[in-house]
Amino acid sequence: MSDAAVWGIDRNSSHIALDVGEEISMSDALYAVMLMSANEAAWAIAEQVSGSLENFVQLMNDTAQSLGCKDTHFYELTNGLHDPDHYTTAYDMALITKEALTSKTFREYASETYHEIPPTNMNNETRYLTQGNRMMLSNSEYYYPACQGGKTGYTDDAGGTLVVWAEKK
């Protein structure tokens, strides 16, 4: 974890308390993002994939444009936190999700309800990650058995957000 990834996020935003110099696997970082909206993990993933946050944001914008998104612009963020220059629409999110669903890896991470990150080089305790999408939790009043996976979000400006996919058998 870089200093920028740990300290560059809003401290009141979602995170799993990763520390500068802490090492976790890419798989654990992806679970942290998908299950807990861990913003420091999202930043670290961007740095690992593209070399910098800025390069990754450009990749996100290029990908959105190539998918036909007309009302999406990512700005200095790898997460969904509010910024006037960081926006999308439900239609564009549907286009992005449709493409993401072509990836077996995405479906695997977005359909998990629980994951454990084992102790790291800087933390002796296991981190327990749980799904925030109540449509996927059998003990929830919102449980929908056909729901296969998805991603929740929340900001004061947008309120609750949700992208899911379902399949009736």
Short mmCIF file of N, CA and C in Angstrom, two decimals:
data_model
loop_
_atom_site.label_atom_id
_atom_site.label_comp_id
_atom_site.label_asym_id
_atom_site.label_seq_id
_atom_site.Cartn_x
_atom_site.Cartn_y
_atom_site.Cartn_z
N MET A 1 0.84 -1.18 0.00
CA MET A 1 0.00 0.00 0.00
C MET A 1 0.89 1.24 0.00
N SER A 2 0.62 2.12 -0.94
CA SER A 2 1.39 3.36 -1.02
C SER A 2 0.83 4.38 -0.04
N ASP A 3 1.64 5.39 0.24
CA ASP A 3 1.21 6.50 1.07
C ASP A 3 0.00 7.19 0.44
N ALA A 4 0.04 7.36 -0.88
CA ALA A 4 -1.07 8.02 -1.59
C ALA A 4 -2.36 7.22 -1.46
N ALA A 5 -2.30 5.91 -1.59
CA ALA A 5 -3.49 5.08 -1.51
C ALA A 5 -4.11 5.13 -0.11
N VAL A 6 -3.27 5.11 0.89
CA VAL A 6 -3.77 5.10 2.27
C VAL A 6 -4.28 6.47 2.69
N TRP A 7 -3.50 7.52 2.41
CA TRP A 7 -3.85 8.85 2.91
C TRP A 7 -4.56 9.73 1.89
N GLY A 8 -4.67 9.28 0.65
CA GLY A 8 -5.33 10.08 -0.38
C GLY A 8 -6.84 10.00 -0.35
N ILE A 9 -7.38 9.06 0.42
CA ILE A 9 -8.84 8.91 0.47
C ILE A 9 -9.43 9.74 1.61
N ASP A 10 -10.69 10.05 1.48
CA ASP A 10 -11.43 10.71 2.55
C ASP A 10 -11.49 9.74 3.73
N ARG A 11 -11.02 10.15 4.89
CA ARG A 11 -10.96 9.27 6.06
C ARG A 11 -12.35 8.86 6.53
N ASN A 12 -13.39 9.59 6.14
CA ASN A 12 -14.76 9.22 6.51
C ASN A 12 -15.41 8.31 5.47
N SER A 13 -14.66 7.95 4.44
CA SER A 13 -15.21 7.06 3.41
C SER A 13 -14.93 5.61 3.79
N SER A 14 -15.47 4.69 3.02
CA SER A 14 -15.29 3.26 3.28
C SER A 14 -13.84 2.84 3.07
N HIS A 15 -13.32 2.10 4.02
CA HIS A 15 -11.97 1.55 3.92
C HIS A 15 -11.85 0.37 4.88
N ILE A 16 -10.78 -0.40 4.77
CA ILE A 16 -10.58 -1.53 5.67
C ILE A 16 -9.31 -1.35 6.50
N ALA A 17 -8.88 -0.12 6.68
CA ALA A 17 -7.74 0.23 7.54
C ALA A 17 -6.43 -0.41 7.11
N LEU A 18 -6.18 -0.41 5.80
CA LEU A 18 -4.87 -0.83 5.32
C LEU A 18 -3.87 0.27 5.63
N ASP A 19 -2.61 -0.09 5.82
CA ASP A 19 -1.60 0.87 6.22
C ASP A 19 -0.50 0.98 5.16
N VAL A 20 0.22 2.07 5.18
CA VAL A 20 1.32 2.31 4.26
C VAL A 20 2.33 1.17 4.41
N GLY A 21 2.69 0.54 3.30
CA GLY A 21 3.64 -0.57 3.30
C GLY A 21 3.00 -1.93 3.52
N GLU A 22 1.73 -1.95 3.83
CA GLU A 22 1.06 -3.24 4.04
C GLU A 22 0.88 -3.94 2.70
N GLU A 23 1.02 -5.25 2.72
CA GLU A 23 0.91 -6.04 1.50
C GLU A 23 -0.26 -7.00 1.60
N ILE A 24 -1.13 -6.94 0.58
CA ILE A 24 -2.20 -7.91 0.43
C ILE A 24 -2.20 -8.35 -1.03
N SER A 25 -2.82 -9.47 -1.30
CA SER A 25 -2.87 -9.96 -2.67
C SER A 25 -3.85 -9.13 -3.49
N MET A 26 -3.69 -9.17 -4.80
CA MET A 26 -4.63 -8.49 -5.70
C MET A 26 -6.03 -9.06 -5.48
N SER A 27 -6.12 -10.36 -5.29
CA SER A 27 -7.42 -10.99 -5.05
C SER A 27 -8.08 -10.42 -3.79
N ASP A 28 -7.33 -10.31 -2.70
CA ASP A 28 -7.88 -9.75 -1.47
C ASP A 28 -8.28 -8.29 -1.66
N ALA A 29 -7.50 -7.53 -2.42
CA ALA A 29 -7.84 -6.13 -2.69
C ALA A 29 -9.14 -6.04 -3.49
N LEU A 30 -9.32 -6.92 -4.46
CA LEU A 30 -10.56 -6.92 -5.24
C LEU A 30 -11.77 -7.27 -4.37
N TYR A 31 -11.61 -8.26 -3.50
CA TYR A 31 -12.71 -8.57 -2.57
C TYR A 31 -12.99 -7.39 -1.64
N ALA A 32 -11.95 -6.69 -1.19
CA ALA A 32 -12.13 -5.54 -0.32
C ALA A 32 -12.95 -4.45 -1.02
N VAL A 33 -12.69 -4.24 -2.30
CA VAL A 33 -13.44 -3.25 -3.07
C VAL A 33 -14.88 -3.71 -3.29
N MET A 34 -15.05 -4.94 -3.73
CA MET A 34 -16.39 -5.41 -4.08
C MET A 34 -17.29 -5.61 -2.86
N LEU A 35 -16.74 -6.06 -1.75
CA LEU A 35 -17.57 -6.34 -0.58
C LEU A 35 -17.70 -5.14 0.36
N MET A 36 -16.62 -4.41 0.54
CA MET A 36 -16.59 -3.35 1.56
C MET A 36 -16.38 -1.95 0.99
N SER A 37 -16.33 -1.83 -0.32
CA SER A 37 -16.08 -0.53 -0.96
C SER A 37 -14.82 0.13 -0.43
N ALA A 38 -13.79 -0.66 -0.22
CA ALA A 38 -12.54 -0.18 0.38
C ALA A 38 -11.81 0.76 -0.58
N ASN A 39 -11.90 2.04 -0.32
CA ASN A 39 -11.36 3.05 -1.23
C ASN A 39 -9.85 3.03 -1.31
N GLU A 40 -9.16 2.70 -0.20
CA GLU A 40 -7.70 2.63 -0.28
C GLU A 40 -7.27 1.44 -1.12
N ALA A 41 -8.03 0.35 -1.09
CA ALA A 41 -7.73 -0.81 -1.93
C ALA A 41 -7.98 -0.48 -3.40
N ALA A 42 -9.03 0.29 -3.69
CA ALA A 42 -9.31 0.69 -5.07
C ALA A 42 -8.16 1.53 -5.63
N TRP A 43 -7.63 2.43 -4.82
CA TRP A 43 -6.50 3.27 -5.24
C TRP A 43 -5.28 2.39 -5.51
N ALA A 44 -5.01 1.45 -4.60
CA ALA A 44 -3.85 0.57 -4.75
C ALA A 44 -3.98 -0.30 -6.01
N ILE A 45 -5.17 -0.78 -6.29
CA ILE A 45 -5.40 -1.57 -7.50
C ILE A 45 -5.07 -0.72 -8.73
N ALA A 46 -5.54 0.52 -8.73
CA ALA A 46 -5.26 1.43 -9.85
C ALA A 46 -3.76 1.59 -10.06
N GLU A 47 -3.02 1.77 -8.97
CA GLU A 47 -1.58 1.94 -9.07
C GLU A 47 -0.91 0.67 -9.62
N GLN A 48 -1.37 -0.49 -9.18
CA GLN A 48 -0.78 -1.74 -9.64
C GLN A 48 -1.10 -2.02 -11.11
N VAL A 49 -2.33 -1.73 -11.52
CA VAL A 49 -2.76 -2.02 -12.89
C VAL A 49 -2.15 -1.04 -13.90
N SER A 50 -2.16 0.25 -13.56
CA SER A 50 -1.80 1.28 -14.53
C SER A 50 -0.59 2.13 -14.16
N GLY A 51 0.02 1.87 -13.03
CA GLY A 51 1.20 2.62 -12.64
C GLY A 51 0.91 3.88 -11.85
N SER A 52 -0.30 4.42 -12.01
CA SER A 52 -0.69 5.60 -11.25
C SER A 52 -2.20 5.73 -11.26
N LEU A 53 -2.70 6.48 -10.30
CA LEU A 53 -4.13 6.75 -10.25
C LEU A 53 -4.57 7.47 -11.51
N GLU A 54 -3.80 8.44 -11.94
CA GLU A 54 -4.16 9.23 -13.12
C GLU A 54 -4.27 8.36 -14.37
N ASN A 55 -3.31 7.45 -14.56
CA ASN A 55 -3.35 6.56 -15.72
C ASN A 55 -4.57 5.65 -15.67
N PHE A 56 -4.92 5.19 -14.48
CA PHE A 56 -6.07 4.30 -14.35
C PHE A 56 -7.38 5.04 -14.64
N VAL A 57 -7.48 6.26 -14.15
CA VAL A 57 -8.68 7.07 -14.41
C VAL A 57 -8.82 7.30 -15.92
N GLN A 58 -7.72 7.55 -16.60
CA GLN A 58 -7.77 7.70 -18.06
C GLN A 58 -8.23 6.41 -18.72
N LEU A 59 -7.75 5.27 -18.23
CA LEU A 59 -8.18 3.98 -18.74
C LEU A 59 -9.68 3.78 -18.51
N MET A 60 -10.17 4.18 -17.34
CA MET A 60 -11.61 4.09 -17.07
C MET A 60 -12.40 4.93 -18.06
N ASN A 61 -11.96 6.16 -18.30
CA ASN A 61 -12.67 7.03 -19.24
C ASN A 61 -12.62 6.49 -20.66
N ASP A 62 -11.46 5.99 -21.08
CA ASP A 62 -11.32 5.42 -22.42
C ASP A 62 -12.23 4.20 -22.58
N THR A 63 -12.28 3.36 -21.55
CA THR A 63 -13.12 2.16 -21.60
C THR A 63 -14.59 2.55 -21.66
N ALA A 64 -15.01 3.49 -20.82
CA ALA A 64 -16.41 3.92 -20.83
C ALA A 64 -16.80 4.44 -22.21
N GLN A 65 -15.93 5.24 -22.81
CA GLN A 65 -16.22 5.77 -24.15
C GLN A 65 -16.32 4.64 -25.17
N SER A 66 -15.42 3.66 -25.08
CA SER A 66 -15.44 2.56 -26.05
C SER A 66 -16.69 1.69 -25.90
N LEU A 67 -17.31 1.71 -24.73
CA LEU A 67 -18.54 0.94 -24.51
C LEU A 67 -19.78 1.69 -24.94
N GLY A 68 -19.61 2.94 -25.36
CA GLY A 68 -20.75 3.74 -25.81
C GLY A 68 -21.35 4.61 -24.73
N CYS A 69 -20.69 4.74 -23.60
CA CYS A 69 -21.19 5.61 -22.53
C CYS A 69 -21.16 7.06 -23.01
N LYS A 70 -22.26 7.75 -22.84
CA LYS A 70 -22.38 9.13 -23.31
C LYS A 70 -22.36 10.15 -22.17
N ASP A 71 -22.71 9.70 -20.97
CA ASP A 71 -22.84 10.62 -19.84
C ASP A 71 -22.04 10.15 -18.64
N THR A 72 -20.81 9.72 -18.89
CA THR A 72 -19.93 9.24 -17.83
C THR A 72 -18.59 9.93 -17.95
N HIS A 73 -18.09 10.40 -16.82
CA HIS A 73 -16.75 10.97 -16.77
C HIS A 73 -16.16 10.66 -15.40
N PHE A 74 -15.01 10.02 -15.40
CA PHE A 74 -14.31 9.72 -14.16
C PHE A 74 -13.24 10.79 -13.96
N TYR A 75 -13.08 11.24 -12.73
CA TYR A 75 -12.17 12.34 -12.44
C TYR A 75 -11.43 12.09 -11.13
N GLU A 76 -10.15 11.85 -11.22
CA GLU A 76 -9.26 11.74 -10.06
C GLU A 76 -9.68 10.73 -9.01
N LEU A 77 -10.62 9.85 -9.34
CA LEU A 77 -11.10 8.87 -8.36
C LEU A 77 -11.21 7.50 -9.00
N THR A 78 -10.93 6.46 -8.22
CA THR A 78 -11.17 5.09 -8.69
C THR A 78 -12.39 4.52 -7.99
N ASN A 79 -13.13 5.34 -7.31
CA ASN A 79 -14.31 4.90 -6.58
C ASN A 79 -15.49 5.76 -6.99
N GLY A 80 -16.60 5.61 -6.32
CA GLY A 80 -17.79 6.37 -6.69
C GLY A 80 -18.04 7.56 -5.79
N LEU A 81 -17.03 8.02 -5.06
CA LEU A 81 -17.24 9.17 -4.19
C LEU A 81 -17.52 10.43 -5.01
N HIS A 82 -18.21 11.36 -4.39
CA HIS A 82 -18.71 12.52 -5.12
C HIS A 82 -17.59 13.50 -5.51
N ASP A 83 -17.71 13.96 -6.73
CA ASP A 83 -16.95 15.09 -7.25
C ASP A 83 -17.78 15.61 -8.42
N PRO A 84 -17.93 16.91 -8.57
CA PRO A 84 -18.75 17.43 -9.67
C PRO A 84 -18.30 16.95 -11.05
N ASP A 85 -17.02 16.63 -11.20
CA ASP A 85 -16.50 16.17 -12.49
C ASP A 85 -16.45 14.65 -12.59
N HIS A 86 -17.04 13.95 -11.64
CA HIS A 86 -17.03 12.49 -11.57
C HIS A 86 -18.49 12.04 -11.57
N TYR A 87 -18.98 11.55 -12.71
CA TYR A 87 -20.41 11.28 -12.81
C TYR A 87 -20.68 10.16 -13.81
N THR A 88 -21.89 9.61 -13.70
CA THR A 88 -22.38 8.62 -14.65
C THR A 88 -23.90 8.62 -14.58
N THR A 89 -24.51 7.78 -15.40
CA THR A 89 -25.96 7.61 -15.40
C THR A 89 -26.29 6.14 -15.23
N ALA A 90 -27.54 5.86 -14.93
CA ALA A 90 -27.98 4.48 -14.80
C ALA A 90 -27.78 3.73 -16.12
N TYR A 91 -28.09 4.39 -17.23
CA TYR A 91 -27.91 3.75 -18.54
C TYR A 91 -26.45 3.39 -18.78
N ASP A 92 -25.55 4.33 -18.52
CA ASP A 92 -24.13 4.05 -18.73
C ASP A 92 -23.63 2.97 -17.78
N MET A 93 -24.13 2.96 -16.54
CA MET A 93 -23.73 1.90 -15.61
C MET A 93 -24.21 0.54 -16.12
N ALA A 94 -25.37 0.52 -16.76
CA ALA A 94 -25.85 -0.74 -17.36
C ALA A 94 -24.91 -1.20 -18.47
N LEU A 95 -24.43 -0.27 -19.29
CA LEU A 95 -23.47 -0.63 -20.35
C LEU A 95 -22.17 -1.17 -19.75
N ILE A 96 -21.68 -0.50 -18.71
CA ILE A 96 -20.44 -0.94 -18.07
C ILE A 96 -20.63 -2.30 -17.42
N THR A 97 -21.74 -2.49 -16.74
CA THR A 97 -22.01 -3.77 -16.08
C THR A 97 -22.17 -4.89 -17.10
N LYS A 98 -22.86 -4.60 -18.19
CA LYS A 98 -23.03 -5.61 -19.23
C LYS A 98 -21.68 -6.12 -19.72
N GLU A 99 -20.74 -5.20 -19.93
CA GLU A 99 -19.40 -5.60 -20.34
C GLU A 99 -18.67 -6.35 -19.23
N ALA A 100 -18.80 -5.86 -18.01
CA ALA A 100 -18.12 -6.52 -16.88
C ALA A 100 -18.60 -7.96 -16.72
N LEU A 101 -19.87 -8.21 -17.00
CA LEU A 101 -20.41 -9.56 -16.85
C LEU A 101 -19.85 -10.55 -17.85
N THR A 102 -19.17 -10.07 -18.87
CA THR A 102 -18.51 -11.00 -19.80
C THR A 102 -17.25 -11.60 -19.18
N SER A 103 -16.82 -11.06 -18.03
CA SER A 103 -15.63 -11.53 -17.34
C SER A 103 -16.00 -12.50 -16.22
N LYS A 104 -15.52 -13.71 -16.32
CA LYS A 104 -15.74 -14.71 -15.26
C LYS A 104 -15.16 -14.21 -13.94
N THR A 105 -14.03 -13.55 -14.00
CA THR A 105 -13.38 -13.02 -12.80
C THR A 105 -14.27 -11.99 -12.12
N PHE A 106 -14.83 -11.06 -12.89
CA PHE A 106 -15.73 -10.07 -12.31
C PHE A 106 -16.91 -10.75 -11.64
N ARG A 107 -17.53 -11.69 -12.33
CA ARG A 107 -18.70 -12.38 -11.77
C ARG A 107 -18.34 -13.08 -10.47
N GLU A 108 -17.14 -13.65 -10.40
CA GLU A 108 -16.70 -14.33 -9.18
C GLU A 108 -16.63 -13.35 -8.01
N TYR A 109 -15.97 -12.22 -8.20
CA TYR A 109 -15.80 -11.25 -7.12
C TYR A 109 -17.12 -10.56 -6.76
N ALA A 110 -17.93 -10.26 -7.74
CA ALA A 110 -19.18 -9.53 -7.51
C ALA A 110 -20.29 -10.41 -6.97
N SER A 111 -20.09 -11.73 -6.94
CA SER A 111 -21.13 -12.62 -6.44
C SER A 111 -20.81 -13.19 -5.05
N GLU A 112 -19.66 -12.87 -4.52
CA GLU A 112 -19.26 -13.39 -3.21
C GLU A 112 -19.97 -12.61 -2.10
N THR A 113 -20.30 -13.31 -1.01
CA THR A 113 -20.94 -12.64 0.12
C THR A 113 -20.03 -12.53 1.34
N TYR A 114 -18.90 -13.26 1.33
CA TYR A 114 -18.01 -13.26 2.50
C TYR A 114 -16.59 -13.61 2.05
N HIS A 115 -15.63 -12.94 2.66
CA HIS A 115 -14.22 -13.23 2.37
C HIS A 115 -13.38 -12.85 3.57
N GLU A 116 -12.33 -13.60 3.79
CA GLU A 116 -11.39 -13.29 4.86
C GLU A 116 -10.03 -12.93 4.27
N ILE A 117 -9.49 -11.81 4.73
CA ILE A 117 -8.13 -11.43 4.38
C ILE A 117 -7.24 -11.88 5.55
N PRO A 118 -6.31 -12.77 5.29
CA PRO A 118 -5.48 -13.29 6.39
C PRO A 118 -4.53 -12.21 6.93
N PRO A 119 -3.92 -12.47 8.09
CA PRO A 119 -2.94 -11.52 8.62
C PRO A 119 -1.90 -11.16 7.56
N THR A 120 -1.41 -9.93 7.66
CA THR A 120 -0.46 -9.42 6.67
C THR A 120 0.88 -9.13 7.34
N ASN A 121 1.77 -8.56 6.57
CA ASN A 121 3.08 -8.17 7.10
C ASN A 121 2.98 -7.08 8.16
N MET A 122 1.81 -6.42 8.29
CA MET A 122 1.66 -5.32 9.25
C MET A 122 0.44 -5.44 10.15
N ASN A 123 -0.33 -6.49 9.99
CA ASN A 123 -1.55 -6.65 10.77
C ASN A 123 -1.67 -8.12 11.16
N ASN A 124 -1.73 -8.40 12.44
CA ASN A 124 -1.78 -9.78 12.93
C ASN A 124 -3.17 -10.39 12.93
N GLU A 125 -4.18 -9.59 12.61
CA GLU A 125 -5.55 -10.08 12.68
C GLU A 125 -6.15 -10.31 11.29
N THR A 126 -7.04 -11.28 11.22
CA THR A 126 -7.79 -11.53 9.99
C THR A 126 -8.82 -10.43 9.82
N ARG A 127 -8.98 -9.98 8.59
CA ARG A 127 -10.04 -9.01 8.28
C ARG A 127 -11.20 -9.80 7.68
N TYR A 128 -12.40 -9.55 8.19
CA TYR A 128 -13.60 -10.24 7.73
C TYR A 128 -14.43 -9.28 6.88
N LEU A 129 -14.65 -9.66 5.65
CA LEU A 129 -15.38 -8.82 4.70
C LEU A 129 -16.75 -9.43 4.43
N THR A 130 -17.79 -8.61 4.47
CA THR A 130 -19.14 -9.11 4.21
C THR A 130 -19.83 -8.27 3.15
N GLN A 131 -20.72 -8.89 2.44
CA GLN A 131 -21.47 -8.27 1.35
C GLN A 131 -22.47 -7.26 1.89
N GLY A 132 -22.54 -6.09 1.27
CA GLY A 132 -23.51 -5.07 1.66
C GLY A 132 -24.79 -5.14 0.86
N ASN A 133 -24.82 -5.94 -0.19
CA ASN A 133 -26.01 -6.07 -1.03
C ASN A 133 -26.98 -7.04 -0.38
N ARG A 134 -28.00 -6.49 0.27
CA ARG A 134 -28.94 -7.33 1.02
C ARG A 134 -29.80 -8.22 0.13
N MET A 135 -29.84 -7.94 -1.17
CA MET A 135 -30.57 -8.82 -2.08
C MET A 135 -29.89 -10.19 -2.19
N MET A 136 -28.61 -10.26 -1.80
CA MET A 136 -27.85 -11.50 -1.90
C MET A 136 -27.79 -12.28 -0.59
N LEU A 137 -28.33 -11.72 0.49
CA LEU A 137 -28.22 -12.33 1.81
C LEU A 137 -29.52 -13.01 2.19
N SER A 138 -29.47 -14.33 2.35
CA SER A 138 -30.68 -15.12 2.57
C SER A 138 -31.42 -14.75 3.86
N ASN A 139 -30.75 -14.12 4.81
CA ASN A 139 -31.40 -13.73 6.06
C ASN A 139 -31.96 -12.30 6.01
N SER A 140 -31.95 -11.68 4.84
CA SER A 140 -32.42 -10.30 4.69
C SER A 140 -33.85 -10.27 4.15
N GLU A 141 -34.61 -9.28 4.59
CA GLU A 141 -35.96 -9.11 4.06
C GLU A 141 -35.94 -8.73 2.58
N TYR A 142 -34.79 -8.28 2.08
CA TYR A 142 -34.65 -7.90 0.67
C TYR A 142 -34.07 -9.02 -0.19
N TYR A 143 -33.87 -10.18 0.39
CA TYR A 143 -33.27 -11.31 -0.33
C TYR A 143 -34.07 -11.63 -1.59
N TYR A 144 -33.35 -11.81 -2.68
CA TYR A 144 -33.94 -12.18 -3.96
C TYR A 144 -33.12 -13.33 -4.51
N PRO A 145 -33.63 -14.55 -4.43
CA PRO A 145 -32.84 -15.72 -4.81
C PRO A 145 -32.24 -15.68 -6.21
N ALA A 146 -32.87 -14.98 -7.13
CA ALA A 146 -32.36 -14.91 -8.50
C ALA A 146 -31.17 -13.95 -8.63
N CYS A 147 -30.94 -13.10 -7.62
CA CYS A 147 -29.84 -12.14 -7.68
C CYS A 147 -28.52 -12.90 -7.62
N GLN A 148 -27.70 -12.71 -8.64
CA GLN A 148 -26.43 -13.41 -8.75
C GLN A 148 -25.25 -12.61 -8.21
N GLY A 149 -25.38 -11.30 -8.17
CA GLY A 149 -24.28 -10.46 -7.70
C GLY A 149 -24.53 -9.02 -8.03
N GLY A 150 -23.57 -8.19 -7.62
CA GLY A 150 -23.68 -6.78 -7.91
C GLY A 150 -22.82 -5.96 -6.98
N LYS A 151 -23.09 -4.66 -6.97
CA LYS A 151 -22.29 -3.72 -6.18
C LYS A 151 -23.19 -2.63 -5.64
N THR A 152 -23.06 -2.38 -4.36
CA THR A 152 -23.78 -1.28 -3.72
C THR A 152 -22.88 -0.06 -3.64
N GLY A 153 -23.47 1.08 -3.38
CA GLY A 153 -22.72 2.30 -3.16
C GLY A 153 -23.56 3.28 -2.39
N TYR A 154 -22.90 4.29 -1.85
CA TYR A 154 -23.62 5.35 -1.15
C TYR A 154 -22.75 6.60 -1.08
N THR A 155 -23.35 7.73 -1.39
CA THR A 155 -22.76 9.03 -1.08
C THR A 155 -23.90 9.92 -0.59
N ASP A 156 -23.56 10.96 0.14
CA ASP A 156 -24.59 11.90 0.59
C ASP A 156 -25.30 12.52 -0.61
N ASP A 157 -24.55 12.79 -1.68
CA ASP A 157 -25.14 13.45 -2.85
C ASP A 157 -26.04 12.52 -3.66
N ALA A 158 -25.62 11.27 -3.85
CA ALA A 158 -26.38 10.34 -4.68
C ALA A 158 -27.37 9.51 -3.87
N GLY A 159 -27.11 9.34 -2.59
CA GLY A 159 -27.90 8.40 -1.80
C GLY A 159 -27.42 7.00 -2.09
N GLY A 160 -28.30 6.02 -1.90
CA GLY A 160 -27.94 4.63 -2.16
C GLY A 160 -27.95 4.32 -3.64
N THR A 161 -26.97 3.55 -4.08
CA THR A 161 -26.91 3.11 -5.47
C THR A 161 -26.74 1.60 -5.49
N LEU A 162 -27.17 0.99 -6.57
CA LEU A 162 -27.11 -0.46 -6.66
C LEU A 162 -27.10 -0.87 -8.13
N VAL A 163 -26.16 -1.74 -8.47
CA VAL A 163 -26.13 -2.39 -9.77
C VAL A 163 -26.08 -3.89 -9.48
N VAL A 164 -27.05 -4.63 -10.00
CA VAL A 164 -27.08 -6.08 -9.78
C VAL A 164 -27.44 -6.78 -11.07
N TRP A 165 -27.25 -8.08 -11.08
CA TRP A 165 -27.77 -8.91 -12.14
C TRP A 165 -28.44 -10.11 -11.52
N ALA A 166 -29.46 -10.59 -12.22
CA ALA A 166 -30.25 -11.72 -11.71
C ALA A 166 -30.49 -12.70 -12.84
N GLU A 167 -30.69 -13.92 -12.44
CA GLU A 167 -30.96 -14.98 -13.42
C GLU A 167 -31.98 -15.93 -12.82
N LYS A 168 -33.10 -16.07 -13.51
CA LYS A 168 -34.11 -17.03 -13.09
C LYS A 168 -33.86 -18.33 -13.81
N LYS A 169 -33.85 -19.40 -13.05
CA LYS A 169 -33.58 -20.72 -13.63
C LYS A 169 -34.85 -21.51 -13.84
#
